[in-house]
Structure formats: structure tokens, C-alpha cells
XYZ file of C-alpha atoms in Angstrom:
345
model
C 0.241 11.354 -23.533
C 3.873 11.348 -21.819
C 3.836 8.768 -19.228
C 6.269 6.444 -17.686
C 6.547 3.189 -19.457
C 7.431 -0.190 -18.728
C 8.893 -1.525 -22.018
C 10.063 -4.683 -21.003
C 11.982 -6.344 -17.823
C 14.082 -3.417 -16.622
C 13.957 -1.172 -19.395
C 11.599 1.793 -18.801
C 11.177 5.155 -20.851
C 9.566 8.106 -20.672
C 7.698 8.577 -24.132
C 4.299 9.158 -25.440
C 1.817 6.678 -25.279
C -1.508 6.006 -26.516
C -4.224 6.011 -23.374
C -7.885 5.749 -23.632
C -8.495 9.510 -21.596
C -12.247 9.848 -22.792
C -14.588 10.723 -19.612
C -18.038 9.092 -18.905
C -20.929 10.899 -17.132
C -19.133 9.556 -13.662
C -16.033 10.280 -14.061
C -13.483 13.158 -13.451
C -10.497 13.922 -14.939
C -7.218 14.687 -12.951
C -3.932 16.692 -13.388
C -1.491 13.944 -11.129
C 0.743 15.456 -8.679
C 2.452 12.724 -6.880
C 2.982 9.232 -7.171
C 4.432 6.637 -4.731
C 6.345 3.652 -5.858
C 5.282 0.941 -4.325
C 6.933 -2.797 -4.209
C 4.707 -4.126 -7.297
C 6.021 -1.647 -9.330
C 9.208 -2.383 -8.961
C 8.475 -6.299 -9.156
C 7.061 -5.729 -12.415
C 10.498 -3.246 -13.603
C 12.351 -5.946 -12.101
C 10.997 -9.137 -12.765
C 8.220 -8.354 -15.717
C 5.438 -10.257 -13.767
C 3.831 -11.064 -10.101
C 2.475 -14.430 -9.984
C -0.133 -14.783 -12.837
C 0.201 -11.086 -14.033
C 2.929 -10.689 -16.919
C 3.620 -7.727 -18.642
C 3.124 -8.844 -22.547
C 3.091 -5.234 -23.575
C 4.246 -2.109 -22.635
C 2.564 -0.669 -19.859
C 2.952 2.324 -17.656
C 3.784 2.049 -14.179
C 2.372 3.868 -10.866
C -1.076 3.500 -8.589
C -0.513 5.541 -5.442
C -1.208 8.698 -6.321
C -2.969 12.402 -5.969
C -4.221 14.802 -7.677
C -5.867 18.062 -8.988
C -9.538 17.930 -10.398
C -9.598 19.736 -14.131
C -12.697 18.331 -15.180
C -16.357 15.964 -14.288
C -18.750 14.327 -16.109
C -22.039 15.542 -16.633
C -23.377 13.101 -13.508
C -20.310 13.981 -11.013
C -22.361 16.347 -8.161
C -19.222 15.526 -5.341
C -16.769 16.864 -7.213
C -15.483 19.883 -8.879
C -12.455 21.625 -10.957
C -10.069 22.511 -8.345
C -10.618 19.945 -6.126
C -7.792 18.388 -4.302
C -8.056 14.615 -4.783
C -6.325 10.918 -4.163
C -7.851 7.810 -5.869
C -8.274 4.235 -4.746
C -6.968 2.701 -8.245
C -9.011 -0.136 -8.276
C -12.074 -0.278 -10.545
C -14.567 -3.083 -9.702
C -18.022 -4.162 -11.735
C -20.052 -2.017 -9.378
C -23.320 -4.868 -10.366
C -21.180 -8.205 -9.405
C -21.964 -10.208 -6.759
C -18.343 -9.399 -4.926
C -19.570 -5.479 -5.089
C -22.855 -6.039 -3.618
C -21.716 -7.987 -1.111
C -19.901 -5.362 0.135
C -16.243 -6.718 -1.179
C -15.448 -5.151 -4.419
C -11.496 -5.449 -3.703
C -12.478 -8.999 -4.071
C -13.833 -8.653 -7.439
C -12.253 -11.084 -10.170
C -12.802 -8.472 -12.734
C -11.368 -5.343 -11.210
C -9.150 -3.056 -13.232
C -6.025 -1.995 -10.985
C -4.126 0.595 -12.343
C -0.165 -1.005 -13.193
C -1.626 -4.330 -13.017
C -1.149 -5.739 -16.723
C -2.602 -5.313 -19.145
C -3.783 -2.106 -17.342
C -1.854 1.120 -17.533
C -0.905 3.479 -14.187
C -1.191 6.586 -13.054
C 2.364 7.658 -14.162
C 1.538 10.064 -16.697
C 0.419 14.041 -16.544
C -3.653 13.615 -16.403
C -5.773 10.482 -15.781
C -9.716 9.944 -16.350
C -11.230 8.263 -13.155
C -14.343 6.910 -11.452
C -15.025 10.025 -9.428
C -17.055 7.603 -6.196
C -13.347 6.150 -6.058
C -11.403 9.423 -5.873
C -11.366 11.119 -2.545
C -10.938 15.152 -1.506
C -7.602 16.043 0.539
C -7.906 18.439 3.690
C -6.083 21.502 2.716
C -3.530 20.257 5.736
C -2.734 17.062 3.809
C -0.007 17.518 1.216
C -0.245 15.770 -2.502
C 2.728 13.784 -1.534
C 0.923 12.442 1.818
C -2.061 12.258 -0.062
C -0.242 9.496 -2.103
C 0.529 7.674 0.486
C -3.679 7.560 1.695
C -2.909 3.955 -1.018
C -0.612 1.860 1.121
C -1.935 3.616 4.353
C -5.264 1.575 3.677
C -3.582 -1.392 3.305
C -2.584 -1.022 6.803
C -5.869 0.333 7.555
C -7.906 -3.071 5.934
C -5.054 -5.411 8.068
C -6.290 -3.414 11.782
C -10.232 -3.826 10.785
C -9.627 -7.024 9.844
C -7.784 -7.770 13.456
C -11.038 -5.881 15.018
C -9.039 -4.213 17.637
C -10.328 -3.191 21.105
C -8.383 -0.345 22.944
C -5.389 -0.914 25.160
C -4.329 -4.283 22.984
C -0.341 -4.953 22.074
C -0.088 -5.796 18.706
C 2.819 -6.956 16.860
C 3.829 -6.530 13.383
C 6.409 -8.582 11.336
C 8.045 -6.622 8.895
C 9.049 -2.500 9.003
C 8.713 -1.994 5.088
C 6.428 0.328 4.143
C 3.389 -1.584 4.604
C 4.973 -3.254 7.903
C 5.411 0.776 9.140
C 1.790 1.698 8.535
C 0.022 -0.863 9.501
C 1.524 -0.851 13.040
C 0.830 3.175 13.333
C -2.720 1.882 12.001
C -2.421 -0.997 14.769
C -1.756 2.138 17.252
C -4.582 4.665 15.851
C -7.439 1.865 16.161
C -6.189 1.523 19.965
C -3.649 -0.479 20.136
C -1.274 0.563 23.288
C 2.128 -0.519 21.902
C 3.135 -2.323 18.654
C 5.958 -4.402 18.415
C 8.002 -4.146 14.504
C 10.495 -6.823 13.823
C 12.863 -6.616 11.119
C 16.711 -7.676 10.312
C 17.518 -3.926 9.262
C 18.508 -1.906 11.927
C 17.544 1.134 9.443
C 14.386 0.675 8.956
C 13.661 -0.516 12.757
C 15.020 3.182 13.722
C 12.491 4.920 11.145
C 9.865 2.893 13.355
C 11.613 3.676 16.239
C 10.741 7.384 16.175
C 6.965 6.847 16.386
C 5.620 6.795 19.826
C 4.362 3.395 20.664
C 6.262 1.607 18.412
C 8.799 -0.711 20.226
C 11.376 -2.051 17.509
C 12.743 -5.533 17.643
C 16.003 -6.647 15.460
C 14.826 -10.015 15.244
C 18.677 -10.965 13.895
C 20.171 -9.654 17.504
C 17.184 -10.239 19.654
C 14.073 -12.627 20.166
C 10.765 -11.216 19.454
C 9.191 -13.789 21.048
C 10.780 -12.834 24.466
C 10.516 -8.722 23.849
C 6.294 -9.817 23.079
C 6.414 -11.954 26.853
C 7.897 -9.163 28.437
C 5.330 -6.766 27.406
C 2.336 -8.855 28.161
C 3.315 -10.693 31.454
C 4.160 -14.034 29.123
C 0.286 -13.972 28.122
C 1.545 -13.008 23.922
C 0.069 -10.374 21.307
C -3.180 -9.856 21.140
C -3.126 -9.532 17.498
C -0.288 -10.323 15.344
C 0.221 -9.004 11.376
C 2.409 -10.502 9.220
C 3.593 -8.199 6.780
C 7.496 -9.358 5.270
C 6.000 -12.243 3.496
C 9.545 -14.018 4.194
C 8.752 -17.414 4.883
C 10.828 -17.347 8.239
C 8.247 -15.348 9.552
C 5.858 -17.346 9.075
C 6.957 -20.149 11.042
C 7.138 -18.670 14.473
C 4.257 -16.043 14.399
C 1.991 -18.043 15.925
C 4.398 -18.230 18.756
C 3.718 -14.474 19.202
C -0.029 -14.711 19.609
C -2.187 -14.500 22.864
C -4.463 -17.746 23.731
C -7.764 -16.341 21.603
C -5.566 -13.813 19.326
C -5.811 -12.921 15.531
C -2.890 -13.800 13.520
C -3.097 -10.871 10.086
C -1.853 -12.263 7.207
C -0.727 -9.044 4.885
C 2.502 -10.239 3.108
C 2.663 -12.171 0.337
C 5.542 -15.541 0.487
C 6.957 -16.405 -2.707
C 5.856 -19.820 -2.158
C 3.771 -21.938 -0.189
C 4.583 -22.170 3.489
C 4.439 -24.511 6.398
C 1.839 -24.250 8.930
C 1.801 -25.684 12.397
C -2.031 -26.202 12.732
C -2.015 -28.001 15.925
C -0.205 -24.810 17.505
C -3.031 -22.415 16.046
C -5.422 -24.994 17.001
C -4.103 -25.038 20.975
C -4.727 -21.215 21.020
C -7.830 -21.048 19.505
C -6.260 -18.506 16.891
C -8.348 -16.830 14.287
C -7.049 -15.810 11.042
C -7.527 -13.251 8.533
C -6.281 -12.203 4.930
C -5.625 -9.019 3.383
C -5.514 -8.500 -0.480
C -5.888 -4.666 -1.239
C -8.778 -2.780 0.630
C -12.086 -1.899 0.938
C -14.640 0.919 2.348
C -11.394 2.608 3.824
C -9.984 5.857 1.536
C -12.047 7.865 3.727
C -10.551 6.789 6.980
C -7.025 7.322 5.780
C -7.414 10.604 4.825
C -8.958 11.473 7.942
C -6.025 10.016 9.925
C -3.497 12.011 8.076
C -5.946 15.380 8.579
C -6.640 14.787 12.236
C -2.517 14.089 12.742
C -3.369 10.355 14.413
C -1.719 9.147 11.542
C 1.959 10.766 10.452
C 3.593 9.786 7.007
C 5.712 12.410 6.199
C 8.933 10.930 8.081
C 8.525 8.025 5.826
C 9.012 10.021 2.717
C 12.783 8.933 1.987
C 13.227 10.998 -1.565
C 11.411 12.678 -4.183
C 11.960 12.899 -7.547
C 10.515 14.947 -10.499
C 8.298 13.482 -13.372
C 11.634 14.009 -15.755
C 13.222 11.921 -13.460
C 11.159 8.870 -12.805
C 13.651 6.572 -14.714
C 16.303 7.486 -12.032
C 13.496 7.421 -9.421
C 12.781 3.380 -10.080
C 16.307 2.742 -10.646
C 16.925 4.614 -7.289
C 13.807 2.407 -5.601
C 15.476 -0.634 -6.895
C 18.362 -0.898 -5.235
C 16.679 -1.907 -1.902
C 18.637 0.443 0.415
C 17.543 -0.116 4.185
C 17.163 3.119 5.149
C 14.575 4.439 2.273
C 11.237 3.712 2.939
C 9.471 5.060 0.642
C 10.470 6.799 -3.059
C 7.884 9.434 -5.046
C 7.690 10.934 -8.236
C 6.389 14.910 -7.957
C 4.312 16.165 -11.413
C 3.670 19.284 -9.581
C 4.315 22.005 -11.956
């Protein structure tokens, strides 16, 4: 099958590969329409690994992504040919322990698409579990339907912060996953989000969502925008989602006596933590590494409106194009948030 592949550290091509594509009685099969890049794909053009996962081989790219149903197994009863889909693109052992305790993202043996030695989603059809594909309202797009991937990051970071209404939240970070997890923040009741970031671009993409109060942290102090909001009292929860070490060190600064402190990005490296400051506050933390339980709630924030992507989509390029697509993602410009690849005929 044609399909967008990684050859080696930034080389990619778009060639034929050989894919396993044969369906089991649960599975579907799916004509892709629209993929997202997302940050680890372009780590992996880039840099040919993310901590302990190296590309050895060729691999193609691509895990945010929707669909078209062309096919089902003989056990599929939810779905049907025709059916407007996205997929959560990680497969767990549905009979380990993580699984049945009710945290298959959490699974050591899970099989995440353009996570080596694991191929993506780039390509013209894909063969997936159906339980972990999901049908799109006929009012949500392909291309937003893409985007239900990185939306439930941000989804996973405001369960995880168990948010009661009327909070202010801040996040720390207005990248893609910084943007939706504080219109997430806002959707599970937050009143007003705080965004920090050093790009003034990005902070006006944010900017245009109600309830989202921007914060260039390189002309202004967060910490005194967060006091002035709550009366000097701090956020009530507080996601970290730039993984840049710097923001580590002062967002426990931000939180209320009694708040949750989100931990979504990744650092590079190990950071310093002030645990006597946490400890004075009485902080509780929380992690975030992928998702679980939450496809459905995505999609029915982008059908119901709560939940707006499509001023996040910066360009979109065509399957032929995907080369200049990744080489267009990879130059880091501040006002692009987010780059997809259309297979829509």
C-alpha cells in the first residue's frame, strides 16, 4: 500500500509498503480521510526516536486520524460500510491486568500506531479494532474528527483535575495540546483559563476563545495575572502542558491552598521539585500519558459546539503532499497550530 514513510532521520517518502491489512472478526476496515500531525511525529522525522522508542526500520508516520468505514468483520454489530469514523490508535491486551482495571492506556503492551516498530495511519486504508473506532455526527467534519486524538488528551488532563463548576484554571503552554486542554478546562466548568506562553502568536489563537485569558509570560507575570483573578487565593487547578523545564519551577506558585497541579508535558530531562512548597499547600498531583474511556466525550464536544477546533486548523495539505506537509510542520512557526494531511478523494 502507498503510505507515508519514515526512512530514516529526516528523510521521508511516499512509496509502497508492505502492511499487514488482513481483518479479524472485530475489526473494520477504513478508507482514511484526514490525518493530524502531531509533535511525536515530527520528533521521530526529526530526531529518529522519543526516549526509549527508536525507529530501526522504516516506518510510516501518522495517528490522529478519521475515516470512512468500507468494510467489518463478521462479529462487528456497531458498525457498518459508510460509516463516518475516528479511531483512538492505541491497541491494548483487552485480558491484562492494566485493561481490567479500567487503564488500558496504561498497558505495557499496547500497540500505538507511529510508535516504532508500529506503522501509522498515513496510508489510503487501515484495518482497526472496531470498539476503538468511534462514529462522527454528520456536523463534525473528517478534519475535526482528527483532531477528537489530541482533544482527549486535553480531555484525560480536566478528568484527571476533577473539576467543579465556576473554578479558574490555568494552563502552561498554548501548543496544541496547551489550546485544548484549557477549552477542555472551560467545557468541564471551568469559568476562565489562564494560557501562558512566550509566543505572542499562539497566545492570540487562544485569545479568540471566550474564557481564555492569555498571558505572555516573557512580558508579563503569570503569577500576578492568576492573583488578580482569584483575589490572591491562586488556580484552582493548574496543567502543565510545555514540558519546558522553566515551567516547571514556578507552577506550584500558581496553585490555590488544596489545588491540583496536571502534569501533561513531557521535560526532556528530569526536573527540580520544590516539595516543601507543594507540601505547604496541600497540592495533589496527577499525570497524563495518552487517554482513556474518553473518544466518546470528544466527539460529543465538537457535535454539541462546547468544544470548537476548527480555528486551530493552521493548513492542510493533500496525501501527495505529505512530504511538504512535515517539512512545513517542522519548521516550528508560532502562528501554526496545527498541520493535516487530507486523503479525501
Amino acid at each position: 500500500m502507498r503510505a507515508l514513510v519514515l526512512e530514516r532521520t529526516r528523510e521521508l517518502r511516499l512509496r509502497d509498503i508492505d502492511v499487514d491489512a488482513t481483518m479479524g472478526p472485530g475489526d473494520v476496515r477504513i478508507a482514511v480521510r484526514s490525518v493530524g500531525i502531531c509533535g511525536s511525529d515530527l520528533h521521530y522525522y526529526l530526531h529518529g526516536a522519543i526516549g526509549p522508542y527508536v525507529v530501526r526500520e522504516p516506518m510510516v508516520l501518522g495517528h490522529e486520524a478519521s475515516g470512512v468505514v468500507t468494510a467489518v468483520g463478521s462479529a462487528v454489530t456497531t458498525l457498518k460500510p459508510g460509516d463516518r469514523v475516528c479511531m483512538e490508535p492505541g491497541v491494548p491486551d483487552w485480558a491484562s491486568r492494566a485493561s481490567r482495571e479500567g487503564i488500558y492506556n496504561l498497558d505495557p503492551a499496547v500497540r500505538f500506531w507511529a510508535t516504532p516498530p508500529v506503522h501509522g495511519c498515513l496510508m489510503p486504508e487501515v484495518v482497526h479494532p472496531a470498539n476503538l473506532c468511534f462514529p462522527l455526527p454528520d456536523n463534525v467534519s473528517f478534519a475535526e474528527g482528527a483532531f477528537v486524538e489530541p482533544l482527549a488528551v486535553g480531555l484525560q488532563a480536566a478528568v484527571k483535575a476533577r473539576i467543579t463548576p465556576g473554578q479558574v484554571g490555568v494552563v502552561l503552554g498554548a501548543g496544541t495540546i496547551g489550546v485544548l486542554t484549557a477549552l477542555s478546562a472551560l467545557a468541564a466548568g471551568c469559568a476562565e483559563v489562564v494560557i501562558t506562553d512566550v509566543q505572542p502568536e499562539k497566545l492570540a489563537i487562544a485569545g479568540r476563545y471566550p474564557g481564555l485569558r492569555p498571558v505572555n509570560v516573557a512580558e508579563a507575570s503569570a503569577p500576578e495575572a492568576v492573583r488578580s483573578i482569584t483575589g490572591g487565593w491562586g488556580a484552582d487547578c493548574v496543567f502543565e502542558a510545555s514540558g519546558s523545564p522553566r515551567a516547571f519551577a514556578g507552577m506550584t506558585e500558581l496553585a490555590a491552598p488544596g489545588g491540583v497541579v496536571v502534569l501533561v508535558g513531557i521535560p526532556p530531562a528530569p526536573v527540580p521539585f520544590d516539595v516543601a512548597a507543594a507540601q505547604a499547600k496541600e497540592l495533589r498531583f496527577e499525570n497524563v500519558f495518552r487517554y482513556a474511556h474518553v473518544f466518546p466525550k470528544a466527539v460529543a464536544l465538537l457535535a454539541s459546539g462546547k468544544i470548537d477546533v476548527k480555528p486551530l486548523i493552521s493548513r492542510t495539505f493533500s496525501f501527495e503532499q505529505s512530504v511538504e506537509a512535515f517539512e512545513f510542520a517542522a519548521e516550528n512557526r508560532p502562528d501554526v497550530i496545527k498541520t493535516q494531511i487530507s486523503l479525501e478523494p
